[in-house]
Coordinates of C-alpha atoms and ligand atoms in Angstrom, one line a residue:
X1188 CA 108.4 131.8 100.1
X1189 CA 111.7 130.1 100.9
X1190 CA 111.9 126.5 99.8
X1191 CA 114.4 123.7 99.7
X1192 CA 115.3 122.0 96.4
X1193 CA 116.8 118.7 95.5
X1194 CA 120.0 119.9 93.9
X1195 CA 121.6 116.7 93.0
X1196 CA 120.9 112.9 93.0
X1197 CA 123.0 109.8 92.8
X1198 CA 122.7 106.1 93.4
X1199 CA 124.9 103.0 93.7
X1200 CA 124.2 99.2 93.6
X1201 CA 126.6 96.4 94.4
X1202 CA 127.7 94.4 91.4
X1203 CA 126.6 90.9 92.6
X1204 CA 123.2 89.9 91.1
X1205 CA 121.1 87.3 92.9
X1206 CA 118.3 86.0 90.6
X1207 CA 115.1 84.2 91.5
X1208 CA 116.6 81.2 89.9
X1209 CA 119.6 81.4 92.3
X1210 CA 117.1 81.5 95.2
X1211 CA 115.4 78.4 93.9
X1212 CA 118.5 76.5 94.9
X1213 CA 118.6 78.1 98.4
X1214 CA 115.0 77.9 99.6
X1215 CA 111.7 76.2 98.6
X1216 CA 110.5 78.7 96.1
X1217 CA 110.1 79.3 92.4
X1218 CA 110.9 82.2 90.0
X1219 CA 107.2 82.2 89.0
X1220 CA 106.0 82.5 92.6
X1221 CA 108.3 85.4 93.3
X1222 CA 107.4 87.3 90.2
X1223 CA 103.7 86.7 90.5
X1224 CA 103.5 87.7 94.2
X1225 CA 106.1 90.5 94.2
X1226 CA 107.2 91.6 90.7
X1227 CA 110.8 91.0 91.7
X1228 CA 113.1 89.1 89.2
X1229 CA 116.5 89.8 90.8
X1230 CA 118.2 91.9 93.4
X1231 CA 121.8 93.1 94.1
X1232 CA 123.7 91.7 97.1
X1233 CA 126.8 93.1 98.8
X1234 CA 130.0 91.1 99.1
X1235 CA 131.0 90.2 102.7
X1236 CA 133.5 93.1 102.7
X1237 CA 131.0 95.7 101.3
X1238 CA 129.1 97.7 104.0
X1239 CA 126.2 100.2 103.9
X1240 CA 128.8 103.0 104.3
X1241 CA 130.6 101.9 101.1
X1242 CA 127.4 101.9 99.1
X1243 CA 126.3 105.2 100.7
X1244 CA 129.7 106.8 100.0
X1245 CA 129.5 105.9 96.3
X1246 CA 125.9 107.2 96.0
X1247 CA 126.9 110.4 97.8
X1248 CA 129.8 111.0 95.5
X1249 CA 127.5 110.8 92.5
X1250 CA 124.9 113.1 94.1
X1251 CA 127.6 115.7 94.9
X1252 CA 128.9 115.5 91.3
X1253 CA 125.4 115.9 90.0
X1254 CA 124.8 118.9 92.2
X1255 CA 128.1 120.4 91.2
X1256 CA 129.2 121.0 94.7
X1257 CA 132.4 120.0 96.5
X1258 CA 132.5 117.9 99.7
X1259 CA 133.7 121.0 101.6
X1260 CA 130.3 122.7 100.8
X1261 CA 128.3 120.1 102.7
X1262 CA 127.0 121.4 106.1
X1263 CA 125.3 118.2 107.4
X1264 CA 125.1 114.5 106.6
X1265 CA 122.0 112.5 107.5
X1266 CA 121.9 108.7 106.8
X1267 CA 118.7 106.7 106.8
X1268 CA 119.5 103.0 107.4
X1269 CA 118.3 100.0 109.3
X1270 CA 121.6 98.2 108.5
X1271 CA 124.3 100.5 109.9
X1272 CA 127.9 99.3 109.7
X1273 CA 127.9 99.0 113.5
X1274 CA 125.9 100.0 116.5
X1275 CA 127.9 103.1 116.9
X1276 CA 129.4 105.4 115.7
X1277 CA 126.7 106.4 113.2
X1278 CA 127.2 105.3 109.6
X1279 CA 126.9 109.0 108.7
X1280 CA 130.2 109.6 110.5
X1281 CA 131.9 106.7 108.7
X1282 CA 130.7 108.2 105.3
X1283 CA 131.9 111.6 106.4
X1284 CA 135.4 110.2 106.9
X1285 CA 135.3 108.5 103.5
X1286 CA 134.2 111.8 101.9
X1287 CA 136.9 113.7 103.8
X1288 CA 134.7 116.5 105.1
X1289 CA 135.3 116.6 108.9
X1290 CA 133.7 118.7 111.6
X1291 CA 130.2 119.0 110.1
X1292 CA 127.4 117.3 112.1
X1293 CA 126.5 113.7 111.1
X1294 CA 123.8 111.4 112.3
X1295 CA 121.7 108.4 111.4
X1296 CA 117.9 108.1 111.3
X1297 CA 116.1 104.8 111.9
X1298 CA 112.6 104.7 110.4
X1299 CA 113.2 101.6 108.3
X1300 CA 111.7 101.8 104.7
X1301 CA 110.3 105.3 105.4
X1302 CA 113.7 106.5 106.6
X1303 CA 114.5 108.6 103.6
X1304 CA 111.4 110.7 103.8
X1305 CA 111.9 111.2 107.5
X1306 CA 115.5 112.3 106.7
X1307 CA 114.3 114.6 104.0
X1308 CA 111.9 116.3 106.5
X1309 CA 114.7 116.7 109.1
X1310 CA 117.2 118.0 106.5
X1311 CA 114.8 120.4 105.1
X1312 CA 114.0 121.8 108.5
X1313 CA 117.7 122.3 109.3
X1314 CA 118.1 124.3 106.1
X1315 CA 115.0 126.4 106.7
X1316 CA 115.8 127.2 110.4
X1317 CA 119.6 127.7 110.2
X1318 CA 120.7 130.3 107.6
X1319 CA 124.4 129.2 108.1
X1320 CA 123.6 125.9 106.5
X1321 CA 123.6 125.8 102.7
X1322 CA 123.7 122.1 101.7
X1323 CA 122.5 119.0 103.4
X1324 CA 123.5 115.5 102.1
X1325 CA 120.9 112.8 102.6
X1326 CA 121.8 109.2 102.1
X1327 CA 119.6 106.1 102.2
X1328 CA 121.8 103.0 102.3
X1329 CA 121.2 99.4 103.2
X1330 CA 123.0 96.1 103.4
X1331 CA 119.8 94.2 104.1
X1332 CA 121.3 90.9 103.0
X1333 CA 123.2 91.0 106.4
X1334 CA 120.0 90.6 108.4
X1335 CA 118.1 88.3 106.1
X1336 CA 117.4 84.7 107.2
X1337 CA 118.4 82.8 104.1
X1338 CA 116.3 79.9 105.3
X1339 CA 113.1 81.9 105.4
X1340 CA 111.5 82.0 102.0
X1341 CA 108.9 84.5 103.0
X1342 CA 111.5 87.3 103.6
X1343 CA 114.8 86.5 101.8
X1344 CA 113.2 86.7 98.4
X1345 CA 112.0 90.3 99.0
X1346 CA 115.0 92.5 99.8
X1347 CA 118.1 93.8 98.1
X1348 CA 121.1 96.0 98.9
X1349 CA 121.8 99.5 97.5
X1350 CA 122.1 103.2 98.2
X1351 CA 120.8 106.5 97.0
X1352 CA 121.6 110.1 97.9
X1353 CA 120.4 113.6 97.3
X1354 CA 121.8 117.0 98.0
X1355 CA 119.3 119.4 99.5
X1356 CA 119.9 123.2 99.1
X1357 CA 118.0 126.4 99.5
X1358 CA 116.1 127.5 96.4
X1359 CA 118.1 130.6 95.4
X1360 CA 116.0 131.7 92.4
X1361 CA 112.7 132.3 94.2
X1362 CA 110.7 130.1 91.8
X1363 CA 108.2 127.7 93.3
X1364 CA 110.6 124.8 92.7
X1365 CA 111.4 122.7 95.7
X1366 CA 109.9 120.6 98.4
X1367 CA 106.4 121.9 99.0
X1368 CA 105.4 119.7 101.8
X1369 CA 106.3 116.5 103.8
X1370 CA 104.0 114.5 106.0
X1371 CA 105.3 111.7 108.2
X1372 CA 103.7 109.4 110.8
X1373 CA 104.0 106.2 112.8
X1374 CA 102.0 103.6 114.7
X1375 CA 104.1 101.8 117.2
X1376 CA 101.2 99.4 118.0
X1377 CA 102.2 97.6 114.8
X1378 CA 105.9 97.3 115.8
X1379 CA 106.0 93.5 116.1
X1380 CA 104.6 93.0 112.5
X1381 CA 108.0 93.7 111.0
X1382 CA 111.1 93.6 113.2
X1383 CA 114.6 92.4 113.8
X1384 CA 115.0 92.1 117.6
X1385 CA 118.7 91.1 117.6
X1386 CA 121.4 93.8 117.7
X1387 CA 119.4 95.7 120.3
X1388 CA 119.9 95.8 124.0
X1389 CA 116.7 93.7 124.6
X1390 CA 118.4 90.7 123.0
X1391 CA 121.8 90.1 124.5
X1392 CA 124.3 88.1 122.4
X1393 CA 123.8 84.6 123.7
X1394 CA 124.1 81.2 122.0
X1395 CA 120.4 80.7 122.6
X1396 CA 119.4 84.0 120.9
X1397 CA 121.6 83.3 117.9
X1398 CA 120.2 79.8 117.6
X1399 CA 116.7 81.2 117.7
X1400 CA 117.7 83.3 114.7
X1401 CA 116.8 86.6 116.4
X1402 CA 119.4 88.5 114.4
X1403 CA 117.2 88.3 111.3
X1404 CA 114.1 90.1 109.9
X1405 CA 110.8 88.7 110.9
X1406 CA 107.6 89.8 109.1
X1407 CA 103.9 89.0 109.2
X1408 CA 103.7 89.5 105.4
X1409 CA 100.0 89.6 104.9
X1410 CA 99.4 92.1 107.7
X1411 CA 102.2 94.4 106.6
X1412 CA 100.8 94.2 103.1
X1413 CA 97.4 95.4 104.1
X1414 CA 98.8 98.1 106.5
X1415 CA 101.1 99.3 103.8
X1416 CA 98.3 99.9 101.3
X1417 CA 96.1 101.5 103.9
X1418 CA 98.7 103.9 105.3
X1419 CA 100.2 104.9 101.9
X1420 CA 96.7 105.7 100.5
X1421 CA 95.8 107.8 103.6
X1422 CA 99.1 109.8 103.6
X1423 CA 98.8 110.5 99.9
X1424 CA 95.2 111.7 100.3
X1425 CA 96.2 113.9 103.3
X1426 CA 99.2 115.6 101.7
X1427 CA 97.2 116.3 98.5
X1428 CA 94.2 117.6 100.5
X1429 CA 96.2 120.0 102.6
X1430 CA 97.9 121.4 99.5
X1431 CA 94.6 121.8 97.6
X1432 CA 95.7 119.3 94.9
X1433 CA 94.3 116.2 93.3
X1434 CA 96.0 113.2 91.7
X1435 CA 95.6 114.9 88.3
X1436 CA 98.1 117.5 89.4
X1437 CA 100.9 114.9 89.9
X1438 CA 103.2 114.0 87.0
X1439 CA 104.9 111.1 88.7
X1440 CA 104.5 109.1 91.9
X1441 CA 107.6 107.4 93.3
X1442 CA 106.4 104.9 95.8
X1443 CA 108.6 102.7 98.1
X1444 CA 109.5 99.7 96.1
X1445 CA 108.3 96.7 98.2
X1446 CA 105.9 94.8 96.1
X1447 CA 104.3 95.5 92.6
X1448 CA 100.9 94.4 94.0
X1449 CA 101.1 97.0 96.7
X1450 CA 102.0 99.7 94.1
X1451 CA 99.2 98.6 91.8
X1452 CA 96.6 98.6 94.6
X1453 CA 97.6 102.1 95.7
X1454 CA 97.2 103.4 92.1
X1455 CA 93.8 101.7 91.7
X1456 CA 92.5 103.0 95.0
X1457 CA 93.6 106.5 94.5
X1458 CA 92.7 106.6 90.8
X1459 CA 96.3 107.2 89.7
X1460 CA 97.0 105.8 86.2
X1461 CA 99.7 103.0 86.5
X1462 CA 101.9 104.9 83.9
X1463 CA 102.3 107.6 86.5
X1464 CA 103.5 105.1 89.1
X1465 CA 107.3 104.7 88.9
X1466 CA 108.4 101.0 89.4
X1467 CA 111.9 99.7 89.4
X1468 CA 111.7 96.8 91.9
X1469 CA 112.1 94.2 89.1
X1470 CA 115.9 94.2 89.4
X1471 CA 116.4 95.7 92.8
X1472 CA 113.9 94.2 95.2
X1473 CA 113.0 96.1 98.3
X1474 CA 116.1 98.2 99.3
X1475 CA 114.3 99.8 102.3
X1476 CA 115.6 103.3 103.1
X1477 CA 117.5 103.3 99.8
X1478 CA 114.5 102.5 97.6
X1479 CA 113.1 106.1 97.1
X1480 CA 116.4 107.9 96.3
X1481 CA 117.5 105.0 94.0
X1482 CA 114.1 105.3 92.2
X1483 CA 114.4 109.1 91.9
X1484 CA 117.8 108.8 90.3
X1485 CA 116.5 106.1 87.9
X1486 CA 113.3 108.1 87.1
X1487 CA 115.4 111.1 86.2
X1488 CA 117.8 109.1 84.0
X1489 CA 114.8 107.5 82.2
X1490 CA 113.2 111.0 81.5
X1491 CA 110.3 110.3 83.8
X1492 CA 110.7 113.6 85.7
X1493 CA 110.9 117.0 84.0
X1494 CA 111.5 120.5 85.1
X1495 CA 108.3 121.9 86.6
X1496 CA 106.7 118.5 87.3
X1497 CA 105.0 118.0 90.6
X1498 CA 106.2 114.6 91.9
X1499 CA 105.0 112.7 94.9
X1500 CA 107.2 110.4 97.0
X1501 CA 105.4 107.9 99.3
X1502 CA 106.8 105.3 101.7
X1503 CA 106.0 102.9 104.5
X1504 CA 108.0 100.6 106.7
X1505 CA 108.6 98.9 110.0
X1506 CA 107.3 100.8 113.0
X1507 CA 105.0 101.0 111.2
X1508 CA 106.2 104.3 109.8
X1509 CA 105.0 106.2 106.7
X1510 CA 105.6 109.4 104.9
X1511 CA 104.9 111.4 101.7
X1512 CA 106.7 114.3 100.1
X1513 CA 105.4 116.7 97.5
X1514 CA 108.1 118.3 95.2
X1515 CA 108.0 120.8 92.3
X1516 CA 111.0 119.6 90.3
X1517 CA 113.6 122.3 89.7
Ligands
UT7_2849 O1 109.1 97.5 103.1 C1 108.9 96.5 104.0 C2 107.6 96.1 104.1 N1 107.3 94.8 103.6 C3 106.5 94.6 102.6 O2 105.9 95.4 102.0 C4 106.1 93.2 102.3 C5 104.6 93.1 102.5 N2 104.1 91.7 102.2 C6 104.2 91.1 101.0 O3 104.7 91.7 100.0 C7 103.6 89.8 100.8 O4 102.8 89.5 102.0 C8 104.6 88.6 100.6 C9 105.2 88.8 99.2 C10 105.6 88.7 101.7 C11 103.9 87.3 100.6 O5 102.9 87.3 99.6 P1 101.4 86.8 100.0 O6 100.6 86.8 98.8 O7 100.9 87.7 101.1 O8 101.6 85.3 100.5 P2 101.3 84.7 101.9 O9 102.2 85.2 103.0 O10 99.8 84.8 102.1 O11 101.7 83.1 101.6 C12 100.9 82.4 100.6 C13 101.6 81.0 100.5 C14 101.9 80.4 101.9 O12 101.6 79.0 101.7 P3 100.3 78.3 102.3 O13 100.2 78.7 103.7 O14 99.2 79.0 101.5 O15 100.4 76.9 101.9 C15 103.3 80.6 102.1 O16 103.9 79.6 102.9 O17 102.8 81.2 99.8 C16 103.8 80.5 100.6 N3 105.1 81.2 100.4 C17 105.9 80.9 99.4 N4 105.9 80.0 98.4 C18 106.9 80.0 97.5 C19 105.6 82.3 101.1 N5 106.8 82.6 100.6 C20 107.0 81.8 99.5 C21 108.0 81.7 98.6 N6 107.9 80.8 97.6 N7 109.1 82.6 98.6

């Protein structure tokens, strides 16, 4: 059976660290509240001059190096982001220019924090359906600091900037390594729970809209919290069931890094020991579409993923969107 493998992984974070103590001087919050309610201690924030494409480019370079392939060997670039450099062209095209690999197709995917798993499904299907394609570059990159309301303590403490990338290739050696399955879904009825209405055609640029702070993230935290746990548990159960697996078969779960309480709750409900749940949100916060590829890169570097392991990625985000991916590591 032909499968697609993750051939290389890379990530990149901006240098600037914003600690909870720094936030104490910006909004009415405390380090203790943030750590207790979210698990986050600090996050990285871009400089004004740093864009999602800059972070994505750096992560992509590292993933290509790790995959031992040259930029001229990439056949397609897909970028998952909710903070593109501009409305158009796609951030994927801007990264293509930075990498210097013109003519190949490039596009962005908008599925918020689930974007990377959506991109993985699309990239995998391109490879499986088009024999001319050998390597697909997937990038999750976010400059979320640019759409945060730094006066809203319920959201500005949660997010961070960063990027992660993977190279997908066909499995040449005929082993069972590779992406076994991907399951994605969405429920548009929950769209208003987590949104940023500015920047879209429904909110024209007027002084009034700017004054009403419509260019920033708005979230019903408690509702999103409950929905996240429910949806991620269901998608994990579904993908395991349709592959005739149980949680015992999984060596490492890499969940979207939004809140330690969400990750703990999923582990408890599904009977997954916490030591199998990978967590790195302490010093990154929620990096949205970048969170899963950054976590894969870090889990590999920490020796949490080994050849032959079955790993499970699971995400949820605005939309609401969700997704899970089951991978036998190469
Ligand atoms: O990937 C994107 C998806 N987003 C998420 O996954 C986020 C999901 N939601 C959450 O993680 C949590 O709902 C939050 C961390 C955002 C909030 O935690 P919570 O335990 O749900 O708190 P809450 O919203 O119920 O607020 C509890 C209290 C409120 O005060 P009152 O009304 O009880 O007096 C808030 O005003 O905490 C207050 N509060 C804060 N206090 C200090 C909210 N934010 C802060 C803050 N510092 N930063």
